[in-house]
mmCIF file with all atom_site columns, C-alpha atoms in Angstrom:
data_model
loop_
_atom_site.group_PDB
_atom_site.id
_atom_site.type_symbol
_atom_site.label_atom_id
_atom_site.label_alt_id
_atom_site.label_comp_id
_atom_site.label_asym_id
_atom_site.label_entity_id
_atom_site.label_seq_id
_atom_site.pdbx_PDB_ins_code
_atom_site.Cartn_x
_atom_site.Cartn_y
_atom_site.Cartn_z
_atom_site.occupancy
_atom_site.B_iso_or_equiv
_atom_site.pdbx_formal_charge
_atom_site.auth_seq_id
_atom_site.auth_comp_id
_atom_site.auth_asym_id
_atom_site.auth_atom_id
_atom_site.pdbx_PDB_model_num
ATOM 1   C CA . MET A 1 1   ? 0.000   0.000  0.000   1.00 0.00 ? 249 MET A CA 1
ATOM 2   C CA . SER A 1 2   ? 1.502   3.339  -1.079  1.00 0.00 ? 250 SER A CA 1
ATOM 3   C CA . VAL A 1 3   ? 1.918   6.094  1.471   1.00 0.00 ? 251 VAL A CA 1
ATOM 4   C CA . VAL A 1 4   ? -0.270  9.185  0.956   1.00 0.00 ? 252 VAL A CA 1
ATOM 5   C CA . LYS A 1 5   ? 1.453   12.526 1.586   1.00 0.00 ? 253 LYS A CA 1
ATOM 6   C CA . VAL A 1 6   ? -0.787  14.938 3.496   1.00 0.00 ? 254 VAL A CA 1
ATOM 7   C CA . LEU A 1 7   ? -0.610  18.608 4.456   1.00 0.00 ? 255 LEU A CA 1
ATOM 8   C CA . ILE A 1 8   ? -2.744  19.624 7.474   1.00 0.00 ? 256 ILE A CA 1
ATOM 9   C CA . VAL A 1 9   ? -4.244  23.124 7.268   1.00 0.00 ? 257 VAL A CA 1
ATOM 10  C CA . ASP A 1 10  ? -5.908  24.297 10.479  1.00 0.00 ? 258 ASP A CA 1
ATOM 11  C CA . ASP A 1 11  ? -5.473  27.359 12.672  1.00 0.00 ? 259 ASP A CA 1
ATOM 12  C CA . HIS A 1 12  ? -5.322  25.374 15.929  1.00 0.00 ? 260 HIS A CA 1
ATOM 13  C CA . ARG A 1 13  ? -1.925  23.830 16.669  1.00 0.00 ? 261 ARG A CA 1
ATOM 14  C CA . LEU A 1 14  ? -3.345  21.445 19.272  1.00 0.00 ? 262 LEU A CA 1
ATOM 15  C CA . PHE A 1 15  ? -5.835  20.082 16.771  1.00 0.00 ? 263 PHE A CA 1
ATOM 16  C CA . ARG A 1 16  ? -3.138  19.606 14.117  1.00 0.00 ? 264 ARG A CA 1
ATOM 17  C CA . SER A 1 17  ? -1.091  17.609 16.632  1.00 0.00 ? 265 SER A CA 1
ATOM 18  C CA . GLY A 1 18  ? -4.126  15.486 17.437  1.00 0.00 ? 266 GLY A CA 1
ATOM 19  C CA . VAL A 1 19  ? -4.731  14.688 13.786  1.00 0.00 ? 267 VAL A CA 1
ATOM 20  C CA . ARG A 1 20  ? -1.090  13.653 13.339  1.00 0.00 ? 268 ARG A CA 1
ATOM 21  C CA . ALA A 1 21  ? -1.426  11.249 16.261  1.00 0.00 ? 269 ALA A CA 1
ATOM 22  C CA . GLU A 1 22  ? -4.634  9.690  14.935  1.00 0.00 ? 270 GLU A CA 1
ATOM 23  C CA . LEU A 1 23  ? -3.596  8.977  11.351  1.00 0.00 ? 271 LEU A CA 1
ATOM 24  C CA . GLY A 1 24  ? -2.512  5.495  10.340  1.00 0.00 ? 272 GLY A CA 1
ATOM 25  C CA . ASP A 1 25  ? 0.855   4.353  9.011   1.00 0.00 ? 273 ASP A CA 1
ATOM 26  C CA . SER A 1 26  ? -0.315  4.685  5.400   1.00 0.00 ? 274 SER A CA 1
ATOM 27  C CA . ILE A 1 27  ? -0.502  8.476  5.805   1.00 0.00 ? 275 ILE A CA 1
ATOM 28  C CA . GLU A 1 28  ? 2.605   10.683 5.961   1.00 0.00 ? 276 GLU A CA 1
ATOM 29  C CA . VAL A 1 29  ? 2.085   14.225 7.273   1.00 0.00 ? 277 VAL A CA 1
ATOM 30  C CA . ILE A 1 30  ? 4.640   16.256 5.322   1.00 0.00 ? 278 ILE A CA 1
ATOM 31  C CA . GLY A 1 31  ? 3.722   19.658 6.709   1.00 0.00 ? 279 GLY A CA 1
ATOM 32  C CA . GLU A 1 32  ? 1.270   21.967 8.447   1.00 0.00 ? 280 GLU A CA 1
ATOM 33  C CA . ALA A 1 33  ? -0.179  25.428 7.840   1.00 0.00 ? 281 ALA A CA 1
ATOM 34  C CA . GLU A 1 34  ? -2.295  27.701 10.015  1.00 0.00 ? 282 GLU A CA 1
ATOM 35  C CA . ASP A 1 35  ? -3.772  30.267 7.630   1.00 0.00 ? 283 ASP A CA 1
ATOM 36  C CA . VAL A 1 36  ? -4.484  30.911 3.958   1.00 0.00 ? 284 VAL A CA 1
ATOM 37  C CA . ASP A 1 37  ? -1.116  32.395 2.996   1.00 0.00 ? 285 ASP A CA 1
ATOM 38  C CA . SER A 1 38  ? 0.968   29.724 4.710   1.00 0.00 ? 286 SER A CA 1
ATOM 39  C CA . ALA A 1 39  ? -1.275  27.009 3.233   1.00 0.00 ? 287 ALA A CA 1
ATOM 40  C CA . VAL A 1 40  ? -0.839  28.257 -0.340  1.00 0.00 ? 288 VAL A CA 1
ATOM 41  C CA . LYS A 1 41  ? 2.943   28.488 0.103   1.00 0.00 ? 289 LYS A CA 1
ATOM 42  C CA . ALA A 1 42  ? 3.221   25.044 1.720   1.00 0.00 ? 290 ALA A CA 1
ATOM 43  C CA . ILE A 1 43  ? 1.155   23.356 -0.998  1.00 0.00 ? 291 ILE A CA 1
ATOM 44  C CA . ALA A 1 44  ? 3.382   24.847 -3.697  1.00 0.00 ? 292 ALA A CA 1
ATOM 45  C CA . ALA A 1 45  ? 6.594   23.945 -1.855  1.00 0.00 ? 293 ALA A CA 1
ATOM 46  C CA . LEU A 1 46  ? 5.744   20.456 -0.589  1.00 0.00 ? 294 LEU A CA 1
ATOM 47  C CA . GLY A 1 47  ? 3.438   18.990 -3.252  1.00 0.00 ? 295 GLY A CA 1
ATOM 48  C CA . PRO A 1 48  ? 1.108   16.923 -1.042  1.00 0.00 ? 296 PRO A CA 1
ATOM 49  C CA . ASP A 1 49  ? -1.231  14.278 -2.455  1.00 0.00 ? 297 ASP A CA 1
ATOM 50  C CA . VAL A 1 50  ? -4.078  15.495 -0.235  1.00 0.00 ? 298 VAL A CA 1
ATOM 51  C CA . VAL A 1 51  ? -4.625  18.704 1.715   1.00 0.00 ? 299 VAL A CA 1
ATOM 52  C CA . LEU A 1 52  ? -6.669  18.279 4.888   1.00 0.00 ? 300 LEU A CA 1
ATOM 53  C CA . LEU A 1 53  ? -8.394  21.655 4.910   1.00 0.00 ? 301 LEU A CA 1
ATOM 54  C CA . ASP A 1 54  ? -10.169 23.523 7.700   1.00 0.00 ? 302 ASP A CA 1
ATOM 55  C CA . VAL A 1 55  ? -13.111 25.603 6.485   1.00 0.00 ? 303 VAL A CA 1
ATOM 56  C CA . HIS A 1 56  ? -12.773 28.586 8.846   1.00 0.00 ? 304 HIS A CA 1
ATOM 57  C CA . MET A 1 57  ? -9.386  30.169 9.528   1.00 0.00 ? 305 MET A CA 1
ATOM 58  C CA . PRO A 1 58  ? -7.560  33.503 9.178   1.00 0.00 ? 306 PRO A CA 1
ATOM 59  C CA . GLY A 1 59  ? -7.079  35.023 5.736   1.00 0.00 ? 307 GLY A CA 1
ATOM 60  C CA . GLY A 1 60  ? -10.306 34.000 4.023   1.00 0.00 ? 308 GLY A CA 1
ATOM 61  C CA . GLY A 1 61  ? -10.893 30.390 5.030   1.00 0.00 ? 309 GLY A CA 1
ATOM 62  C CA . GLY A 1 62  ? -10.804 27.159 3.098   1.00 0.00 ? 310 GLY A CA 1
ATOM 63  C CA . GLN A 1 63  ? -12.624 28.563 0.087   1.00 0.00 ? 311 GLN A CA 1
ATOM 64  C CA . GLU A 1 64  ? -9.865  31.137 -0.422  1.00 0.00 ? 312 GLU A CA 1
ATOM 65  C CA . VAL A 1 65  ? -7.197  28.407 -0.314  1.00 0.00 ? 313 VAL A CA 1
ATOM 66  C CA . LEU A 1 66  ? -9.143  26.445 -2.927  1.00 0.00 ? 314 LEU A CA 1
ATOM 67  C CA . ARG A 1 67  ? -9.542  29.508 -5.134  1.00 0.00 ? 315 ARG A CA 1
ATOM 68  C CA . ARG A 1 68  ? -5.867  30.417 -5.067  1.00 0.00 ? 316 ARG A CA 1
ATOM 69  C CA . VAL A 1 69  ? -4.459  26.903 -5.418  1.00 0.00 ? 317 VAL A CA 1
ATOM 70  C CA . LEU A 1 70  ? -6.858  25.348 -7.913  1.00 0.00 ? 318 LEU A CA 1
ATOM 71  C CA . GLY A 1 71  ? -7.094  28.623 -9.817  1.00 0.00 ? 319 GLY A CA 1
ATOM 72  C CA . SER A 1 72  ? -3.375  28.334 -10.533 1.00 0.00 ? 320 SER A CA 1
ATOM 73  C CA . GLY A 1 73  ? -3.885  24.977 -12.237 1.00 0.00 ? 321 GLY A CA 1
ATOM 74  C CA . SER A 1 74  ? -2.791  22.717 -9.371  1.00 0.00 ? 322 SER A CA 1
ATOM 75  C CA . THR A 1 75  ? -4.159  19.160 -9.343  1.00 0.00 ? 323 THR A CA 1
ATOM 76  C CA . VAL A 1 76  ? -3.759  18.605 -5.587  1.00 0.00 ? 324 VAL A CA 1
ATOM 77  C CA . ARG A 1 77  ? -6.817  17.072 -3.939  1.00 0.00 ? 325 ARG A CA 1
ATOM 78  C CA . PHE A 1 78  ? -8.565  18.641 -0.964  1.00 0.00 ? 326 PHE A CA 1
ATOM 79  C CA . LEU A 1 79  ? -10.533 17.029 1.854   1.00 0.00 ? 327 LEU A CA 1
ATOM 80  C CA . ALA A 1 80  ? -12.356 19.509 4.107   1.00 0.00 ? 328 ALA A CA 1
ATOM 81  C CA . LEU A 1 81  ? -12.255 18.710 7.828   1.00 0.00 ? 329 LEU A CA 1
ATOM 82  C CA . SER A 1 82  ? -14.372 21.046 9.936   1.00 0.00 ? 330 SER A CA 1
ATOM 83  C CA . VAL A 1 83  ? -16.347 21.364 13.154  1.00 0.00 ? 331 VAL A CA 1
ATOM 84  C CA . SER A 1 84  ? -19.130 22.897 11.039  1.00 0.00 ? 332 SER A CA 1
ATOM 85  C CA . ASP A 1 85  ? -21.795 20.700 9.475   1.00 0.00 ? 333 ASP A CA 1
ATOM 86  C CA . ALA A 1 86  ? -23.748 23.640 8.044   1.00 0.00 ? 334 ALA A CA 1
ATOM 87  C CA . ALA A 1 87  ? -25.062 23.234 4.501   1.00 0.00 ? 335 ALA A CA 1
ATOM 88  C CA . GLU A 1 88  ? -23.595 26.517 3.253   1.00 0.00 ? 336 GLU A CA 1
ATOM 89  C CA . ASP A 1 89  ? -20.097 25.545 4.443   1.00 0.00 ? 337 ASP A CA 1
ATOM 90  C CA . VAL A 1 90  ? -20.276 22.106 2.850   1.00 0.00 ? 338 VAL A CA 1
ATOM 91  C CA . ILE A 1 91  ? -21.620 23.404 -0.443  1.00 0.00 ? 339 ILE A CA 1
ATOM 92  C CA . GLY A 1 92  ? -19.193 26.339 -0.522  1.00 0.00 ? 340 GLY A CA 1
ATOM 93  C CA . VAL A 1 93  ? -16.017 24.245 -0.366  1.00 0.00 ? 341 VAL A CA 1
ATOM 94  C CA . ILE A 1 94  ? -17.365 21.552 -2.700  1.00 0.00 ? 342 ILE A CA 1
ATOM 95  C CA . ARG A 1 95  ? -18.236 24.180 -5.285  1.00 0.00 ? 343 ARG A CA 1
ATOM 96  C CA . GLY A 1 96  ? -14.733 25.530 -4.691  1.00 0.00 ? 344 GLY A CA 1
ATOM 97  C CA . GLY A 1 97  ? -13.202 22.202 -5.709  1.00 0.00 ? 345 GLY A CA 1
ATOM 98  C CA . ALA A 1 98  ? -12.785 20.067 -2.566  1.00 0.00 ? 346 ALA A CA 1
ATOM 99  C CA . ARG A 1 99  ? -13.221 16.319 -3.136  1.00 0.00 ? 347 ARG A CA 1
ATOM 100 C CA . GLY A 1 100 ? -14.881 15.661 0.194   1.00 0.00 ? 348 GLY A CA 1
ATOM 101 C CA . TYR A 1 101 ? -16.038 17.018 3.541   1.00 0.00 ? 349 TYR A CA 1
ATOM 102 C CA . VAL A 1 102 ? -15.922 15.299 6.925   1.00 0.00 ? 350 VAL A CA 1
ATOM 103 C CA . THR A 1 103 ? -16.579 16.646 10.407  1.00 0.00 ? 351 THR A CA 1
ATOM 104 C CA . LYS A 1 104 ? -14.135 16.730 13.311  1.00 0.00 ? 352 LYS A CA 1
ATOM 105 C CA . ASN A 1 105 ? -15.910 14.018 15.304  1.00 0.00 ? 353 ASN A CA 1
ATOM 106 C CA . ILE A 1 106 ? -14.604 11.468 12.789  1.00 0.00 ? 354 ILE A CA 1
ATOM 107 C CA . SER A 1 107 ? -12.400 8.666  14.146  1.00 0.00 ? 355 SER A CA 1
ATOM 108 C CA . GLY A 1 108 ? -8.737  8.309  13.235  1.00 0.00 ? 356 GLY A CA 1
ATOM 109 C CA . ARG A 1 109 ? -9.417  5.147  11.248  1.00 0.00 ? 357 ARG A CA 1
ATOM 110 C CA . GLU A 1 110 ? -12.280 6.775  9.347   1.00 0.00 ? 358 GLU A CA 1
ATOM 111 C CA . LEU A 1 111 ? -10.175 9.833  8.583   1.00 0.00 ? 359 LEU A CA 1
ATOM 112 C CA . THR A 1 112 ? -7.302  7.708  7.316   1.00 0.00 ? 360 THR A CA 1
ATOM 113 C CA . ASP A 1 113 ? -9.719  5.854  5.028   1.00 0.00 ? 361 ASP A CA 1
ATOM 114 C CA . ALA A 1 114 ? -11.253 9.137  3.798   1.00 0.00 ? 362 ALA A CA 1
ATOM 115 C CA . ILE A 1 115 ? -7.818  10.570 2.953   1.00 0.00 ? 363 ILE A CA 1
ATOM 116 C CA . ARG A 1 116 ? -6.841  7.459  1.014   1.00 0.00 ? 364 ARG A CA 1
ATOM 117 C CA . ARG A 1 117 ? -10.108 7.474  -0.922  1.00 0.00 ? 365 ARG A CA 1
ATOM 118 C CA . VAL A 1 118 ? -9.721  11.139 -1.854  1.00 0.00 ? 366 VAL A CA 1
ATOM 119 C CA . ALA A 1 119 ? -6.124  10.468 -2.958  1.00 0.00 ? 367 ALA A CA 1
ATOM 120 C CA . GLU A 1 120 ? -7.483  7.750  -5.250  1.00 0.00 ? 368 GLU A CA 1
ATOM 121 C CA . GLY A 1 121 ? -10.017 10.128 -6.780  1.00 0.00 ? 369 GLY A CA 1
ATOM 122 C CA . ASP A 1 122 ? -13.166 9.307  -4.820  1.00 0.00 ? 370 ASP A CA 1
ATOM 123 C CA . ALA A 1 123 ? -15.529 11.888 -3.326  1.00 0.00 ? 371 ALA A CA 1
ATOM 124 C CA . VAL A 1 124 ? -15.998 11.377 0.428   1.00 0.00 ? 372 VAL A CA 1
ATOM 125 C CA . PHE A 1 125 ? -18.579 12.864 2.783   1.00 0.00 ? 373 PHE A CA 1
ATOM 126 C CA . SER A 1 126 ? -19.763 12.265 6.315   1.00 0.00 ? 374 SER A CA 1
ATOM 127 C CA . PRO A 1 127 ? -23.146 10.504 5.836   1.00 0.00 ? 375 PRO A CA 1
ATOM 128 C CA . ARG A 1 128 ? -25.301 13.428 6.990   1.00 0.00 ? 376 ARG A CA 1
ATOM 129 C CA . LEU A 1 129 ? -23.549 15.857 4.663   1.00 0.00 ? 377 LEU A CA 1
ATOM 130 C CA . ALA A 1 130 ? -23.969 13.972 1.407   1.00 0.00 ? 378 ALA A CA 1
ATOM 131 C CA . GLY A 1 131 ? -27.614 15.037 1.213   1.00 0.00 ? 379 GLY A CA 1
ATOM 132 C CA . PHE A 1 132 ? -26.633 18.719 1.299   1.00 0.00 ? 380 PHE A CA 1
ATOM 133 C CA . VAL A 1 133 ? -24.426 18.257 -1.739  1.00 0.00 ? 381 VAL A CA 1
ATOM 134 C CA . LEU A 1 134 ? -26.998 16.257 -3.693  1.00 0.00 ? 382 LEU A CA 1
ATOM 135 C CA . ASP A 1 135 ? -29.706 18.809 -2.963  1.00 0.00 ? 383 ASP A CA 1
ATOM 136 C CA . ALA A 1 136 ? -27.479 21.736 -3.907  1.00 0.00 ? 384 ALA A CA 1
ATOM 137 C CA . PHE A 1 137 ? -26.357 20.348 -7.237  1.00 0.00 ? 385 PHE A CA 1
ATOM 138 C CA . ALA A 1 138 ? -29.829 19.072 -8.111  1.00 0.00 ? 386 ALA A CA 1
ATOM 139 C CA . SER A 1 139 ? -31.219 22.608 -7.790  1.00 0.00 ? 387 SER A CA 1
ATOM 140 C CA . SER A 1 140 ? -30.469 25.369 -10.236 1.00 0.00 ? 388 SER A CA 1
ATOM 141 C CA . GLU A 1 141 ? -31.715 28.045 -7.852  1.00 0.00 ? 389 GLU A CA 1
ATOM 142 C CA . ALA A 1 142 ? -29.218 30.287 -6.092  1.00 0.00 ? 390 ALA A CA 1
ATOM 143 C CA . PRO A 1 143 ? -29.506 30.369 -2.289  1.00 0.00 ? 391 PRO A CA 1
ATOM 144 C CA . PRO A 1 144 ? -31.489 33.353 -0.986  1.00 0.00 ? 392 PRO A CA 1
ATOM 145 C CA . ILE A 1 145 ? -29.546 36.370 0.215   1.00 0.00 ? 393 ILE A CA 1
ATOM 146 C CA . ASP A 1 146 ? -29.803 36.974 3.963   1.00 0.00 ? 394 ASP A CA 1
ATOM 147 C CA . PRO A 1 147 ? -28.146 40.315 4.864   1.00 0.00 ? 395 PRO A CA 1
ATOM 148 C CA . GLU A 1 148 ? -28.276 39.599 8.599   1.00 0.00 ? 396 GLU A CA 1
ATOM 149 C CA . LEU A 1 149 ? -26.600 36.204 8.219   1.00 0.00 ? 397 LEU A CA 1
ATOM 150 C CA . ASP A 1 150 ? -24.060 37.652 5.789   1.00 0.00 ? 398 ASP A CA 1
ATOM 151 C CA . SER A 1 151 ? -23.085 40.241 8.412   1.00 0.00 ? 399 SER A CA 1
ATOM 152 C CA . LEU A 1 152 ? -21.694 37.481 10.655  1.00 0.00 ? 400 LEU A CA 1
ATOM 153 C CA . THR A 1 153 ? -18.188 36.118 10.361  1.00 0.00 ? 401 THR A CA 1
ATOM 154 C CA . GLN A 1 154 ? -17.719 32.379 9.868   1.00 0.00 ? 402 GLN A CA 1
ATOM 155 C CA . ARG A 1 155 ? -16.608 31.958 13.477  1.00 0.00 ? 403 ARG A CA 1
ATOM 156 C CA . GLU A 1 156 ? -19.633 33.900 14.723  1.00 0.00 ? 404 GLU A CA 1
ATOM 157 C CA . ARG A 1 157 ? -21.863 31.541 12.726  1.00 0.00 ? 405 ARG A CA 1
ATOM 158 C CA . GLU A 1 158 ? -20.202 28.524 14.331  1.00 0.00 ? 406 GLU A CA 1
ATOM 159 C CA . VAL A 1 159 ? -20.760 29.944 17.814  1.00 0.00 ? 407 VAL A CA 1
ATOM 160 C CA . LEU A 1 160 ? -24.356 30.838 16.921  1.00 0.00 ? 408 LEU A CA 1
ATOM 161 C CA . ARG A 1 161 ? -25.150 27.287 15.787  1.00 0.00 ? 409 ARG A CA 1
ATOM 162 C CA . LEU A 1 162 ? -23.730 25.764 18.951  1.00 0.00 ? 410 LEU A CA 1
ATOM 163 C CA . ILE A 1 163 ? -25.622 28.244 21.122  1.00 0.00 ? 411 ILE A CA 1
ATOM 164 C CA . ALA A 1 164 ? -28.803 27.281 19.282  1.00 0.00 ? 412 ALA A CA 1
ATOM 165 C CA . ARG A 1 165 ? -28.083 23.612 19.959  1.00 0.00 ? 413 ARG A CA 1
ATOM 166 C CA . GLY A 1 166 ? -27.975 24.294 23.686  1.00 0.00 ? 414 GLY A CA 1
ATOM 167 C CA . TYR A 1 167 ? -24.206 24.196 24.248  1.00 0.00 ? 415 TYR A CA 1
ATOM 168 C CA . ALA A 1 168 ? -22.837 25.991 27.304  1.00 0.00 ? 416 ALA A CA 1
ATOM 169 C CA . TYR A 1 169 ? -20.024 28.502 26.789  1.00 0.00 ? 417 TYR A CA 1
ATOM 170 C CA . LYS A 1 170 ? -17.433 26.058 28.161  1.00 0.00 ? 418 LYS A CA 1
ATOM 171 C CA . GLU A 1 171 ? -18.655 23.348 25.764  1.00 0.00 ? 419 GLU A CA 1
ATOM 172 C CA . ILE A 1 172 ? -18.442 25.752 22.811  1.00 0.00 ? 420 ILE A CA 1
ATOM 173 C CA . ALA A 1 173 ? -14.919 26.737 23.809  1.00 0.00 ? 421 ALA A CA 1
ATOM 174 C CA . LYS A 1 174 ? -13.864 23.091 23.895  1.00 0.00 ? 422 LYS A CA 1
ATOM 175 C CA . GLU A 1 175 ? -15.588 22.284 20.595  1.00 0.00 ? 423 GLU A CA 1
ATOM 176 C CA . LEU A 1 176 ? -14.013 25.206 18.728  1.00 0.00 ? 424 LEU A CA 1
ATOM 177 C CA . PHE A 1 177 ? -10.612 25.155 20.495  1.00 0.00 ? 425 PHE A CA 1
ATOM 178 C CA . ILE A 1 178 ? -11.039 28.721 21.753  1.00 0.00 ? 426 ILE A CA 1
ATOM 179 C CA . SER A 1 179 ? -11.293 30.332 25.204  1.00 0.00 ? 427 SER A CA 1
ATOM 180 C CA . VAL A 1 180 ? -14.539 30.962 27.077  1.00 0.00 ? 428 VAL A CA 1
ATOM 181 C CA . LYS A 1 181 ? -13.753 34.680 26.937  1.00 0.00 ? 429 LYS A CA 1
ATOM 182 C CA . THR A 1 182 ? -13.516 34.488 23.153  1.00 0.00 ? 430 THR A CA 1
ATOM 183 C CA . VAL A 1 183 ? -16.878 32.705 23.037  1.00 0.00 ? 431 VAL A CA 1
ATOM 184 C CA . GLU A 1 184 ? -18.413 35.490 25.116  1.00 0.00 ? 432 GLU A CA 1
ATOM 185 C CA . THR A 1 185 ? -16.944 38.094 22.766  1.00 0.00 ? 433 THR A CA 1
ATOM 186 C CA . HIS A 1 186 ? -18.416 36.342 19.711  1.00 0.00 ? 434 HIS A CA 1
ATOM 187 C CA . VAL A 1 187 ? -21.847 36.024 21.356  1.00 0.00 ? 435 VAL A CA 1
ATOM 188 C CA . SER A 1 188 ? -21.858 39.726 22.236  1.00 0.00 ? 436 SER A CA 1
ATOM 189 C CA . SER A 1 189 ? -20.926 40.593 18.660  1.00 0.00 ? 437 SER A CA 1
ATOM 190 C CA . VAL A 1 190 ? -23.675 38.389 17.225  1.00 0.00 ? 438 VAL A CA 1
ATOM 191 C CA . LEU A 1 191 ? -26.284 39.860 19.583  1.00 0.00 ? 439 LEU A CA 1
ATOM 192 C CA . ARG A 1 192 ? -25.253 43.364 18.578  1.00 0.00 ? 440 ARG A CA 1
ATOM 193 C CA . LYS A 1 193 ? -25.281 42.670 14.834  1.00 0.00 ? 441 LYS A CA 1
ATOM 194 C CA . LEU A 1 194 ? -28.655 40.906 14.921  1.00 0.00 ? 442 LEU A CA 1
ATOM 195 C CA . GLN A 1 195 ? -30.127 43.347 17.428  1.00 0.00 ? 443 GLN A CA 1
ATOM 196 C CA . LEU A 1 196 ? -31.149 40.550 19.791  1.00 0.00 ? 444 LEU A CA 1
ATOM 197 C CA . SER A 1 197 ? -31.128 40.520 23.595  1.00 0.00 ? 445 SER A CA 1
ATOM 198 C CA . ASN A 1 198 ? -30.175 37.024 24.795  1.00 0.00 ? 446 ASN A CA 1
ATOM 199 C CA . ARG A 1 199 ? -29.221 33.474 23.796  1.00 0.00 ? 447 ARG A CA 1
ATOM 200 C CA . HIS A 1 200 ? -32.857 32.356 23.711  1.00 0.00 ? 448 HIS A CA 1
ATOM 201 C CA . GLU A 1 201 ? -33.605 34.891 21.001  1.00 0.00 ? 449 GLU A CA 1
ATOM 202 C CA . LEU A 1 202 ? -30.451 33.750 19.204  1.00 0.00 ? 450 LEU A CA 1
ATOM 203 C CA . SER A 1 203 ? -31.693 30.160 19.274  1.00 0.00 ? 451 SER A CA 1
ATOM 204 C CA . ARG A 1 204 ? -35.061 31.135 17.806  1.00 0.00 ? 452 ARG A CA 1
ATOM 205 C CA . TRP A 1 205 ? -33.347 33.233 15.126  1.00 0.00 ? 453 TRP A CA 1
ATOM 206 C CA . ALA A 1 206 ? -31.043 30.363 14.125  1.00 0.00 ? 454 ALA A CA 1
ATOM 207 C CA . THR A 1 207 ? -33.854 27.804 14.153  1.00 0.00 ? 455 THR A CA 1
ATOM 208 C CA . ALA A 1 208 ? -36.026 29.985 11.914  1.00 0.00 ? 456 ALA A CA 1
ATOM 209 C CA . ARG A 1 209 ? -33.211 30.002 9.342   1.00 0.00 ? 457 ARG A CA 1
ATOM 210 C CA . ARG A 1 210 ? -32.549 26.263 9.685   1.00 0.00 ? 458 ARG A CA 1
ATOM 211 C CA . LEU A 1 211 ? -29.000 26.818 10.879  1.00 0.00 ? 459 LEU A CA 1
ATOM 212 C CA . VAL A 1 212 ? -29.261 24.335 13.758  1.00 0.00 ? 460 VAL A CA 1
#
């Protein structure tokens, strides 16, 4: 069995280390990157078979990496690995050229298998996410514009979804690899932008837009 060369792109060093530890012997991690610019440079310099790509990170996120790398004619394959299971995130990176999308609750064995399959040319999705992709590409209609939702950053959307699912601040911090103080800052920003008063109103707002 040939060894697949992988570059890990994620803005959390602890998470990158965890991924390294979980991958099987058939996967060789040849490098890491923490933002868009370093990812683009590392892909060009190292020539990985597969890039394990976070969706939300500094510099424009996974979609910007896809645009800059694939737009230059590169044939490297991308597998998105994200805490987010939101339809717009999945569809965005697949339209951008990623070959698959899996969530961060995946096991090490499953991730190793997904990387190998993407390296071989397959498209790989966590089971729940495949339906998003099928629905999106079966419809010719563009998604509706939501100015309020568009005003939120990607990280604010992640925090909003977890709030709506009933997560406590400490649980959100652990899930997103950020501090509780940072969670509080994001919640305050979301409340201000949406002109809402508390987390219960946030939950209703998110549920009405099917973000949960």
